[in-house]
Each structure stands twice: as C-alpha cells, then as structure tokens.
Amino acid sequence: MSLCFYGEATFFIFVTKFENMEYQIIPINTIKRIESWLNSEVGFSRSMFHNELDYISDVYLLGNKFPIEIQDLYLSIKKEEQEIPYPNCGTDEDKYEFSMTVGQNLVLESGNFKAEYIETLWNTYNKNEDEAYEQQDQDVFYAILLIISIYYKYTQTNGYFDFEDYIADPTQLKYSYSVRPDMLRLYKMFHEKKKTKSNIVTIEYNKQKIELTNDDSWFLNMITPYLDKYLGVSTLEEAETELDKDYPSIGKRGRKRENAILDTITLSIYNLLRHSSFAAKGKGLTDNEGNFILELLKYLKLIDEDSPKNDILNLRATIRNLQKYEVRPNWWKIPMCKMSPNNPVEHLKSYW
C-alpha cells in the first residue's frame, strides 16, 4: 500500500531535523503493538535505547522544567495528570516499562538517513493497494525507521549501544569471549546423558596428565553445581543454544558470514516485510520486495551499486542460507550472556 508523507496521508511520519541530524519519532504504541516481531525477528531489545527511554522518564518526573512542546512530544501521560510511581529499586526492564507506559514517542537519531527517502522507496516498489494491510503497513514502516535508527546507533557506538563502559571492560571481554565458552562446553559435556562404562575423568594440564577414578561421581557432583550457578543457564538445551548462536565452531555455520551487520539488517527487513502488503502470500521473496531491500542496503552504504550482492538472485540465496542455518539478527558487539553472578547486568541478557 502506498504511503503519503505530506497532506492527506495514509499515515504520518514525524521527522525532526536539528543541526544536520535527522530524528525519527516512533510512536510507542506502534512499538508495543509489534514488539514481539521486533524481538524475535529483528533482534530488538529495549536496552538498545537505554538513554532515550531514560530521557522519557526524566521528562515525566521533572515535568514543568521542560517546555510544554517537549512534554507533548515525549509523554502520553503527564505527572500532573496522573502520578505513577517510578521504580527506583526496580530492574532496568522495570524502568523501561515505566517509560513505555508514560511515553508518547521514542525520539531517535538517524544521522543523515531520511524517512522521506525510505517512503519514496516504499511507494516505488509496493504496488499492493489492499486496504486490509493499512495498519500493518504503517507498523512495518515505522519498524523499518526503527531499524535505521538502530543501525545508526550501532555505527556510532561500535555495537556497544549505551553500555560501552561495562561491556568493553577488559575483564568482561575476557569472560565473554574466553571463560564463558569454556564453561559452557564443560556444562554441555557433564550434562549430556550418555552411557559410559567408566566414571574416570582425565585431566591434562601443564604437560601433565592424571586420571581421577571419580568414585560416586564426586568430581561431577562438585563441578556441576558451580557451573549451574555461575553460567545462569538451567538446561542442556539452553547451553547448546548459546554455544551454537554466540560461539559457533569454525565451519559449522556453512556460508562464511563476511559482514554480520549486513546479514542482520537484510534478515530484519525481510522478516518485517513478510508482515506487510509487500509479501505475496505463500511465496518467497518477490521482485518488489527484493528491489526495496537492495535499494535500502545501498542507501545505508552496506552494498555498492556494482557489488555482486546488488542482485535479486544473490539476495534470495543469501536469505535462504541465513534461514537454513537459523541465523538470527544480532546487533551487539559481544555475546549477550545470561544473567549470573559472573554477569549480573540484567539489561545485557540475551533476547532469545
């Protein structure tokens, strides 16, 4: 369905410009309506916009210290209209929920990327005029603007979003990249229910090798509670999923992922378009969908005009491959570990 940016519109896209910066203003009700899609199909988490959501709560709590125009832009509920307790002692998720409750719009920087251009692409390639898709097309379009803003923030923060001070800490990096995968492999080995004729455990370290008789499984009984506690996973399936997703073995994923962020954006846009009037029921990627995605990727400077990736057949093969190997969009710079005593920051837990 065609979208109209100005005048009598199917829906309006609010865009603010300030000092050569584009700002996308995404209605919070839209995010709530499709958040399940965003979480599972785009890799979105509210923590990506920790500071922006925190600002909404500031506007609510400080009220009249902000101009009325700012309050109207950011808030659906003003403090003088309804007093809602702020969760001072709550988790970050509790605070995000507070902002989503009192908030009207999420205001996001998008660099030089303009909603008007995305709208032009949409109207160029979407020829379906089925009015039954009006609401979903509106939601999907806003979601695409959200992805553009996520990508811009990704480029500005190197994939750390608002948590660089924590997740770029050398100790945390060592834990995330080295210690945790070792612990996950141990967890997997000791929790797999395989028949064995012997309880012997062999340890090789510093050019020495010893065998433990492990009578009554004392070694396993000692180490498994430690792994249970300090990994924060509760089942073998969880450990296997994390190993497969965040620490895949060389060659295990099939096609080498040369540009993970390109894969993330390609898959995210494709997944969203499947909910719109772009998609042909019961069919794979259409030419119009493909052209829209390719033009958008070129606009974001993720592919070049003369790139072999600028081809619908290549795009179809890429999407099939990503689906085959169950690749999921992931925007974060480092693996998002489960919450545990070794990784106590709740807003960094994985979204799976």
mmCIF file of C-alpha atoms in Angstrom:
data_model
loop_
_atom_site.group_PDB
_atom_site.id
_atom_site.type_symbol
_atom_site.label_atom_id
_atom_site.label_comp_id
_atom_site.label_asym_id
_atom_site.label_seq_id
_atom_site.Cartn_x
_atom_site.Cartn_y
_atom_site.Cartn_z
ATOM 1 C CA MET A 1 0.000 0.000 0.000
ATOM 2 C CA SER A 2 1.318 3.456 -0.906
ATOM 3 C CA LEU A 3 2.259 5.805 1.907
ATOM 4 C CA CYS A 4 1.849 9.566 1.859
ATOM 5 C CA PHE A 5 4.316 11.683 3.786
ATOM 6 C CA TYR A 6 2.556 15.023 3.494
ATOM 7 C CA GLY A 7 -1.018 16.230 3.071
ATOM 8 C CA GLU A 8 -3.844 13.730 3.193
ATOM 9 C CA ALA A 9 -1.924 10.714 4.314
ATOM 10 C CA THR A 10 -2.493 7.069 4.904
ATOM 11 C CA PHE A 11 -0.468 7.851 7.995
ATOM 12 C CA PHE A 12 2.010 10.490 9.065
ATOM 13 C CA ILE A 13 5.694 10.020 9.764
ATOM 14 C CA PHE A 14 7.023 12.630 12.148
ATOM 15 C CA VAL A 15 10.556 13.750 11.397
ATOM 16 C CA THR A 16 12.517 16.437 13.219
ATOM 17 C CA LYS A 17 15.746 17.969 11.927
ATOM 18 C CA PHE A 18 18.322 19.610 14.182
ATOM 19 C CA GLU A 19 21.882 20.618 13.297
ATOM 20 C CA ASN A 20 22.099 18.341 10.239
ATOM 21 C CA MET A 21 20.794 15.407 12.265
ATOM 22 C CA GLU A 22 17.662 13.505 11.293
ATOM 23 C CA TYR A 23 15.432 12.387 14.159
ATOM 24 C CA GLN A 24 12.907 9.613 13.707
ATOM 25 C CA ILE A 25 9.960 9.878 16.070
ATOM 26 C CA ILE A 26 8.480 6.432 16.558
ATOM 27 C CA PRO A 27 5.108 6.134 18.352
ATOM 28 C CA ILE A 28 5.490 3.955 21.424
ATOM 29 C CA ASN A 29 2.083 2.379 20.800
ATOM 30 C CA THR A 30 3.436 1.095 17.484
ATOM 31 C CA ILE A 31 6.436 -0.466 19.214
ATOM 32 C CA LYS A 32 4.163 -2.123 21.768
ATOM 33 C CA ARG A 33 1.907 -3.461 19.033
ATOM 34 C CA ILE A 34 4.701 -5.232 17.147
ATOM 35 C CA GLU A 35 7.326 -5.708 19.857
ATOM 36 C CA SER A 36 7.072 -9.492 19.623
ATOM 37 C CA TRP A 37 8.056 -9.251 15.934
ATOM 38 C CA LEU A 38 10.860 -6.845 16.750
ATOM 39 C CA ASN A 39 12.257 -9.090 19.480
ATOM 40 C CA SER A 40 12.141 -12.383 17.609
ATOM 41 C CA GLU A 41 12.677 -11.268 14.004
ATOM 42 C CA VAL A 42 14.825 -8.132 14.280
ATOM 43 C CA GLY A 43 16.861 -8.765 17.436
ATOM 44 C CA PHE A 44 15.460 -5.625 19.064
ATOM 45 C CA SER A 45 15.686 -5.086 22.801
ATOM 46 C CA ARG A 46 14.634 -2.022 24.768
ATOM 47 C CA SER A 47 18.142 -1.799 26.224
ATOM 48 C CA MET A 48 19.383 -0.603 22.813
ATOM 49 C CA PHE A 49 17.714 2.710 23.636
ATOM 50 C CA HIS A 50 18.533 2.806 27.332
ATOM 51 C CA ASN A 51 19.380 6.530 27.316
ATOM 52 C CA GLU A 52 16.435 7.518 25.127
ATOM 53 C CA LEU A 53 13.969 5.671 27.357
ATOM 54 C CA ASP A 54 15.633 7.152 30.429
ATOM 55 C CA TYR A 55 15.078 10.623 28.971
ATOM 56 C CA ILE A 56 11.333 9.948 28.699
ATOM 57 C CA SER A 57 11.211 9.190 32.420
ATOM 58 C CA ASP A 58 13.141 12.428 33.105
ATOM 59 C CA VAL A 59 10.580 14.451 31.146
ATOM 60 C CA TYR A 60 7.789 12.825 33.146
ATOM 61 C CA LEU A 61 9.424 13.142 36.573
ATOM 62 C CA LEU A 62 10.677 16.719 36.112
ATOM 63 C CA GLY A 63 7.507 17.822 34.352
ATOM 64 C CA ASN A 64 7.264 21.600 34.124
ATOM 65 C CA LYS A 65 11.043 22.007 33.979
ATOM 66 C CA PHE A 66 10.674 21.011 30.322
ATOM 67 C CA PRO A 67 8.877 23.166 27.708
ATOM 68 C CA ILE A 68 5.311 22.110 27.017
ATOM 69 C CA GLU A 69 6.289 21.183 23.435
ATOM 70 C CA ILE A 70 8.818 18.658 24.763
ATOM 71 C CA GLN A 71 6.279 17.206 27.179
ATOM 72 C CA ASP A 72 3.715 16.857 24.386
ATOM 73 C CA LEU A 73 6.265 15.174 22.130
ATOM 74 C CA TYR A 74 7.571 12.675 24.672
ATOM 75 C CA LEU A 75 4.664 11.975 27.010
ATOM 76 C CA SER A 76 1.274 10.326 26.751
ATOM 77 C CA ILE A 77 0.724 10.851 30.498
ATOM 78 C CA LYS A 78 1.919 13.934 32.365
ATOM 79 C CA LYS A 79 2.786 13.842 36.040
ATOM 80 C CA GLU A 80 0.229 16.489 36.983
ATOM 81 C CA GLU A 81 -2.443 14.406 35.253
ATOM 82 C CA GLN A 82 -1.550 11.054 36.800
ATOM 83 C CA GLU A 83 1.060 10.247 39.434
ATOM 84 C CA ILE A 84 2.768 6.948 38.585
ATOM 85 C CA PRO A 85 5.479 5.707 40.988
ATOM 86 C CA TYR A 86 8.928 5.433 39.424
ATOM 87 C CA PRO A 87 10.600 2.028 40.102
ATOM 88 C CA ASN A 88 13.743 3.398 41.779
ATOM 89 C CA CYS A 89 14.672 -0.008 43.161
ATOM 90 C CA GLY A 90 13.488 -1.932 40.129
ATOM 91 C CA THR A 91 15.462 -3.528 37.319
ATOM 92 C CA ASP A 92 16.283 -1.733 34.103
ATOM 93 C CA GLU A 93 13.429 -3.652 32.486
ATOM 94 C CA ASP A 94 11.067 -2.187 35.107
ATOM 95 C CA LYS A 95 12.342 1.302 34.283
ATOM 96 C CA TYR A 96 11.977 0.706 30.543
ATOM 97 C CA GLU A 97 8.392 -0.402 31.144
ATOM 98 C CA PHE A 98 7.748 2.783 33.121
ATOM 99 C CA SER A 99 8.983 4.889 30.185
ATOM 100 C CA MET A 100 6.903 2.852 27.744
ATOM 101 C CA THR A 101 3.854 3.466 29.949
ATOM 102 C CA VAL A 102 4.168 7.248 30.302
ATOM 103 C CA GLY A 103 5.805 7.809 26.908
ATOM 104 C CA GLN A 104 4.209 9.014 23.689
ATOM 105 C CA ASN A 105 7.109 8.770 21.236
ATOM 106 C CA LEU A 106 10.613 7.377 21.115
ATOM 107 C CA VAL A 107 12.840 10.072 19.597
ATOM 108 C CA LEU A 108 15.851 8.557 17.849
ATOM 109 C CA GLU A 109 18.823 9.933 15.948
ATOM 110 C CA SER A 110 19.287 8.569 12.437
ATOM 111 C CA GLY A 111 22.247 10.559 11.130
ATOM 112 C CA ASN A 112 21.641 11.612 7.527
ATOM 113 C CA PHE A 113 19.168 8.824 6.828
ATOM 114 C CA LYS A 114 15.810 10.345 5.918
ATOM 115 C CA ALA A 115 12.323 8.934 6.319
ATOM 116 C CA GLU A 116 11.257 10.719 3.118
ATOM 117 C CA TYR A 117 13.682 8.635 1.076
ATOM 118 C CA ILE A 118 12.521 5.382 2.682
ATOM 119 C CA GLU A 119 8.933 6.399 1.956
ATOM 120 C CA THR A 120 9.806 7.017 -1.692
ATOM 121 C CA LEU A 121 11.346 3.553 -1.942
ATOM 122 C CA TRP A 122 8.263 2.034 -0.342
ATOM 123 C CA ASN A 123 5.882 3.743 -2.759
ATOM 124 C CA THR A 124 8.088 2.870 -5.734
ATOM 125 C CA TYR A 125 8.104 -0.860 -5.115
ATOM 126 C CA ASN A 126 4.933 -1.607 -3.137
ATOM 127 C CA LYS A 127 2.090 -1.883 -5.641
ATOM 128 C CA ASN A 128 -0.403 -3.685 -3.407
ATOM 129 C CA GLU A 129 -3.383 -1.418 -2.612
ATOM 130 C CA ASP A 130 -5.177 -3.832 -0.272
ATOM 131 C CA GLU A 131 -6.649 -1.601 2.462
ATOM 132 C CA ALA A 132 -6.728 -4.541 4.862
ATOM 133 C CA TYR A 133 -2.977 -4.015 5.310
ATOM 134 C CA GLU A 134 -3.211 -0.318 6.230
ATOM 135 C CA GLN A 135 -2.394 -0.723 9.941
ATOM 136 C CA GLN A 136 0.265 -3.383 9.412
ATOM 137 C CA ASP A 137 1.941 -1.389 6.653
ATOM 138 C CA GLN A 138 2.068 1.597 8.983
ATOM 139 C CA ASP A 139 3.585 -0.510 11.752
ATOM 140 C CA VAL A 140 6.120 -2.175 9.457
ATOM 141 C CA PHE A 141 7.194 1.167 8.018
ATOM 142 C CA TYR A 142 7.807 2.591 11.489
ATOM 143 C CA ALA A 143 9.696 -0.598 12.338
ATOM 144 C CA ILE A 144 11.960 -0.033 9.324
ATOM 145 C CA LEU A 145 12.640 3.508 10.565
ATOM 146 C CA LEU A 146 13.443 1.949 13.938
ATOM 147 C CA ILE A 147 15.947 -0.394 12.265
ATOM 148 C CA ILE A 148 17.568 2.586 10.522
ATOM 149 C CA SER A 149 17.970 4.272 13.917
ATOM 150 C CA ILE A 150 19.333 1.088 15.495
ATOM 151 C CA TYR A 151 21.868 0.820 12.674
ATOM 152 C CA TYR A 152 22.917 4.452 13.066
ATOM 153 C CA LYS A 153 23.397 3.989 16.808
ATOM 154 C CA TYR A 154 25.294 0.759 16.138
ATOM 155 C CA THR A 155 27.740 2.659 13.916
ATOM 156 C CA GLN A 156 28.158 5.452 16.480
ATOM 157 C CA THR A 157 28.721 3.150 19.470
ATOM 158 C CA ASN A 158 30.579 0.315 17.728
ATOM 159 C CA GLY A 159 27.805 -2.073 18.700
ATOM 160 C CA TYR A 160 28.000 -1.312 22.422
ATOM 161 C CA PHE A 161 24.942 0.995 22.380
ATOM 162 C CA ASP A 162 24.730 2.687 25.815
ATOM 163 C CA PHE A 163 26.888 0.172 27.698
ATOM 164 C CA GLU A 164 30.429 0.603 26.404
ATOM 165 C CA ASP A 165 31.809 1.364 29.871
ATOM 166 C CA TYR A 166 30.619 -2.039 31.034
ATOM 167 C CA ILE A 167 30.851 -4.429 28.111
ATOM 168 C CA ALA A 168 34.150 -3.037 26.782
ATOM 169 C CA ASP A 169 35.782 -3.566 30.174
ATOM 170 C CA PRO A 170 38.807 -5.903 29.669
ATOM 171 C CA THR A 171 37.686 -8.277 32.421
ATOM 172 C CA GLN A 172 34.195 -8.557 30.954
ATOM 173 C CA LEU A 173 35.575 -9.104 27.450
ATOM 174 C CA LYS A 174 37.814 -11.921 28.689
ATOM 175 C CA TYR A 175 34.855 -13.528 30.444
ATOM 176 C CA SER A 176 32.530 -13.171 27.438
ATOM 177 C CA TYR A 177 34.951 -14.387 24.790
ATOM 178 C CA SER A 178 37.106 -16.912 26.617
ATOM 179 C CA VAL A 179 35.945 -18.007 30.065
ATOM 180 C CA ARG A 180 32.240 -18.391 29.368
ATOM 181 C CA PRO A 181 32.503 -20.577 26.250
ATOM 182 C CA ASP A 182 34.889 -22.881 28.142
ATOM 183 C CA MET A 183 32.380 -23.158 30.978
ATOM 184 C CA LEU A 184 29.528 -23.797 28.538
ATOM 185 C CA ARG A 185 31.446 -26.645 26.912
ATOM 186 C CA LEU A 186 32.070 -28.174 30.328
ATOM 187 C CA TYR A 187 28.398 -27.763 31.216
ATOM 188 C CA LYS A 188 27.378 -29.486 27.995
ATOM 189 C CA MET A 189 29.804 -32.372 28.496
ATOM 190 C CA PHE A 190 28.747 -33.054 32.080
ATOM 191 C CA HIS A 191 25.001 -32.735 31.415
ATOM 192 C CA GLU A 192 24.771 -34.912 28.322
ATOM 193 C CA LYS A 193 23.144 -38.208 29.226
ATOM 194 C CA LYS A 194 25.487 -40.614 27.509
ATOM 195 C CA LYS A 195 26.036 -44.161 28.654
ATOM 196 C CA THR A 196 29.554 -44.790 29.871
ATOM 197 C CA LYS A 197 31.314 -47.872 31.199
ATOM 198 C CA SER A 198 33.620 -45.836 33.386
ATOM 199 C CA ASN A 199 33.450 -42.771 35.617
ATOM 200 C CA ILE A 200 37.130 -41.999 35.091
ATOM 201 C CA VAL A 201 37.914 -38.332 34.429
ATOM 202 C CA THR A 202 41.163 -37.476 32.639
ATOM 203 C CA ILE A 203 42.758 -34.063 33.179
ATOM 204 C CA GLU A 204 45.709 -32.815 31.153
ATOM 205 C CA TYR A 205 47.411 -29.583 32.189
ATOM 206 C CA ASN A 206 50.899 -28.117 32.003
ATOM 207 C CA LYS A 207 52.237 -31.213 30.209
ATOM 208 C CA GLN A 208 50.938 -33.439 32.974
ATOM 209 C CA LYS A 209 48.101 -35.906 32.755
ATOM 210 C CA ILE A 210 46.173 -37.550 35.578
ATOM 211 C CA GLU A 211 43.187 -39.836 35.805
ATOM 212 C CA LEU A 212 40.583 -39.430 38.538
ATOM 213 C CA THR A 213 38.623 -42.531 39.487
ATOM 214 C CA ASN A 214 35.665 -40.257 40.190
ATOM 215 C CA ASP A 215 34.078 -42.757 42.566
ATOM 216 C CA ASP A 216 30.432 -41.988 43.243
ATOM 217 C CA SER A 217 30.805 -39.248 40.589
ATOM 218 C CA TRP A 218 32.356 -36.956 43.209
ATOM 219 C CA PHE A 219 34.047 -34.781 40.576
ATOM 220 C CA LEU A 220 30.835 -34.251 38.600
ATOM 221 C CA ASN A 221 28.888 -33.618 41.801
ATOM 222 C CA MET A 222 31.418 -30.943 42.703
ATOM 223 C CA ILE A 223 31.672 -29.120 39.383
ATOM 224 C CA THR A 224 28.098 -29.209 38.044
ATOM 225 C CA PRO A 225 26.579 -27.064 40.853
ATOM 226 C CA TYR A 226 29.317 -24.498 40.230
ATOM 227 C CA LEU A 227 28.518 -24.388 36.508
ATOM 228 C CA ASP A 228 24.781 -24.258 37.211
ATOM 229 C CA LYS A 229 25.284 -21.226 39.443
ATOM 230 C CA TYR A 230 27.870 -19.230 37.522
ATOM 231 C CA LEU A 231 26.550 -19.725 33.999
ATOM 232 C CA GLY A 232 22.937 -18.818 34.669
ATOM 233 C CA VAL A 233 21.647 -21.490 32.278
ATOM 234 C CA SER A 234 19.165 -24.032 33.548
ATOM 235 C CA THR A 235 19.092 -26.744 30.871
ATOM 236 C CA LEU A 236 21.359 -28.519 28.420
ATOM 237 C CA GLU A 237 19.267 -27.054 25.600
ATOM 238 C CA GLU A 238 19.993 -23.504 26.793
ATOM 239 C CA ALA A 239 23.725 -24.172 26.885
ATOM 240 C CA GLU A 240 23.669 -25.742 23.409
ATOM 241 C CA THR A 241 21.670 -22.815 22.017
ATOM 242 C CA GLU A 242 24.114 -20.276 23.405
ATOM 243 C CA LEU A 243 27.144 -22.184 22.132
ATOM 244 C CA ASP A 244 25.581 -22.531 18.702
ATOM 245 C CA LYS A 245 24.452 -18.911 18.476
ATOM 246 C CA ASP A 246 27.278 -16.963 20.103
ATOM 247 C CA TYR A 247 30.249 -19.314 19.801
ATOM 248 C CA PRO A 248 29.777 -21.342 16.600
ATOM 249 C CA SER A 249 32.643 -23.644 15.652
ATOM 250 C CA ILE A 250 34.637 -22.824 12.536
ATOM 251 C CA GLY A 251 32.794 -24.102 9.511
ATOM 252 C CA LYS A 252 29.693 -25.066 11.470
ATOM 253 C CA ARG A 253 27.577 -22.247 10.109
ATOM 254 C CA GLY A 254 28.049 -23.090 6.446
ATOM 255 C CA ARG A 255 28.482 -19.908 4.409
ATOM 256 C CA LYS A 256 31.112 -17.643 5.947
ATOM 257 C CA ARG A 257 29.495 -14.514 7.372
ATOM 258 C CA GLU A 258 31.746 -11.820 5.952
ATOM 259 C CA ASN A 259 29.527 -8.965 7.126
ATOM 260 C CA ALA A 260 27.369 -9.901 10.094
ATOM 261 C CA ILE A 261 25.677 -6.482 10.323
ATOM 262 C CA LEU A 262 24.697 -6.696 6.639
ATOM 263 C CA ASP A 263 23.151 -10.104 7.331
ATOM 264 C CA THR A 264 21.370 -8.714 10.395
ATOM 265 C CA ILE A 265 19.804 -5.798 8.511
ATOM 266 C CA THR A 266 18.947 -7.873 5.436
ATOM 267 C CA LEU A 267 17.203 -10.516 7.514
ATOM 268 C CA SER A 268 15.478 -7.939 9.744
ATOM 269 C CA ILE A 269 13.998 -6.024 6.800
ATOM 270 C CA TYR A 270 12.954 -9.221 5.036
ATOM 271 C CA ASN A 271 11.270 -10.572 8.177
ATOM 272 C CA LEU A 272 9.325 -7.336 8.639
ATOM 273 C CA LEU A 273 8.214 -7.116 5.013
ATOM 274 C CA ARG A 274 6.674 -10.573 5.400
ATOM 275 C CA HIS A 275 4.057 -8.897 7.632
ATOM 276 C CA SER A 276 3.260 -6.164 5.092
ATOM 277 C CA SER A 277 1.359 -5.863 1.831
ATOM 278 C CA PHE A 278 4.724 -6.278 0.078
ATOM 279 C CA ALA A 279 4.658 -10.024 0.642
ATOM 280 C CA ALA A 280 2.931 -12.406 -1.747
ATOM 281 C CA LYS A 281 1.025 -14.992 0.254
ATOM 282 C CA GLY A 282 2.602 -18.423 0.058
ATOM 283 C CA LYS A 283 5.580 -17.207 -1.976
ATOM 284 C CA GLY A 284 9.182 -16.349 -1.224
ATOM 285 C CA LEU A 285 10.958 -13.061 -1.847
ATOM 286 C CA THR A 286 9.187 -11.133 -4.613
ATOM 287 C CA ASP A 287 10.983 -8.882 -7.096
ATOM 288 C CA ASN A 288 9.449 -5.785 -5.497
ATOM 289 C CA GLU A 289 10.499 -6.871 -2.004
ATOM 290 C CA GLY A 290 13.967 -7.667 -3.272
ATOM 291 C CA ASN A 291 14.390 -4.343 -5.057
ATOM 292 C CA PHE A 292 13.198 -2.453 -1.981
ATOM 293 C CA ILE A 293 15.717 -4.284 0.229
ATOM 294 C CA LEU A 294 18.589 -3.791 -2.227
ATOM 295 C CA GLU A 295 17.887 -0.070 -2.663
ATOM 296 C CA LEU A 296 17.695 0.331 1.105
ATOM 297 C CA LEU A 297 21.001 -1.510 1.617
ATOM 298 C CA LYS A 298 22.645 0.768 -0.953
ATOM 299 C CA TYR A 299 21.188 3.837 0.758
ATOM 300 C CA LEU A 300 22.720 2.650 4.034
ATOM 301 C CA LYS A 301 26.034 2.128 2.173
ATOM 302 C CA LEU A 302 26.107 -1.535 3.129
ATOM 303 C CA ILE A 303 26.473 -2.618 -0.503
ATOM 304 C CA ASP A 304 27.722 -0.799 -3.608
ATOM 305 C CA GLU A 305 25.925 -0.301 -6.894
ATOM 306 C CA ASP A 306 28.405 -2.539 -8.724
ATOM 307 C CA SER A 307 28.607 -5.149 -5.963
ATOM 308 C CA PRO A 308 27.684 -8.761 -6.828
ATOM 309 C CA LYS A 309 25.417 -8.542 -3.767
ATOM 310 C CA ASN A 310 23.299 -5.967 -5.628
ATOM 311 C CA ASP A 311 21.353 -8.731 -7.324
ATOM 312 C CA ILE A 312 17.995 -10.302 -6.505
ATOM 313 C CA LEU A 313 19.177 -13.856 -7.168
ATOM 314 C CA ASN A 314 22.100 -13.310 -4.813
ATOM 315 C CA LEU A 315 19.728 -11.801 -2.239
ATOM 316 C CA ARG A 316 17.372 -14.778 -2.465
ATOM 317 C CA ALA A 317 20.293 -17.172 -1.985
ATOM 318 C CA THR A 318 21.554 -15.138 0.979
ATOM 319 C CA ILE A 319 18.170 -15.169 2.717
ATOM 320 C CA ARG A 320 17.718 -18.912 2.112
ATOM 321 C CA ASN A 321 21.169 -19.553 3.543
ATOM 322 C CA LEU A 322 20.552 -17.418 6.624
ATOM 323 C CA GLN A 323 17.277 -19.246 7.206
ATOM 324 C CA LYS A 324 18.853 -22.653 6.611
ATOM 325 C CA TYR A 325 21.448 -22.084 9.310
ATOM 326 C CA GLU A 326 18.910 -20.393 11.604
ATOM 327 C CA VAL A 327 20.937 -17.188 11.805
ATOM 328 C CA ARG A 328 19.206 -14.591 13.945
ATOM 329 C CA PRO A 329 19.716 -10.830 13.819
ATOM 330 C CA ASN A 330 22.258 -9.756 16.415
ATOM 331 C CA TRP A 331 23.295 -6.115 16.823
ATOM 332 C CA TRP A 332 25.503 -6.341 19.893
ATOM 333 C CA LYS A 333 29.289 -6.203 19.776
ATOM 334 C CA ILE A 334 29.798 -9.105 22.180
ATOM 335 C CA PRO A 335 27.706 -12.157 23.111
ATOM 336 C CA MET A 336 24.773 -11.261 25.340
ATOM 337 C CA CYS A 337 25.408 -13.649 28.222
ATOM 338 C CA LYS A 338 22.729 -14.950 30.532
ATOM 339 C CA MET A 339 22.440 -13.179 33.870
ATOM 340 C CA SER A 340 24.541 -14.881 36.560
ATOM 341 C CA PRO A 341 26.901 -13.960 39.424
ATOM 342 C CA ASN A 342 29.617 -13.595 36.771
ATOM 343 C CA ASN A 343 27.406 -11.428 34.575
ATOM 344 C CA PRO A 344 24.989 -9.542 36.843
ATOM 345 C CA VAL A 345 23.767 -6.831 34.461
ATOM 346 C CA GLU A 346 20.206 -7.798 33.610
ATOM 347 C CA HIS A 347 19.759 -5.477 30.624
ATOM 348 C CA LEU A 348 22.554 -7.326 28.805
ATOM 349 C CA LYS A 349 20.887 -10.730 28.916
ATOM 350 C CA SER A 350 20.257 -12.425 25.611
ATOM 351 C CA TYR A 351 16.924 -11.873 23.853
ATOM 352 C CA TRP A 352 16.406 -15.489 22.763
#
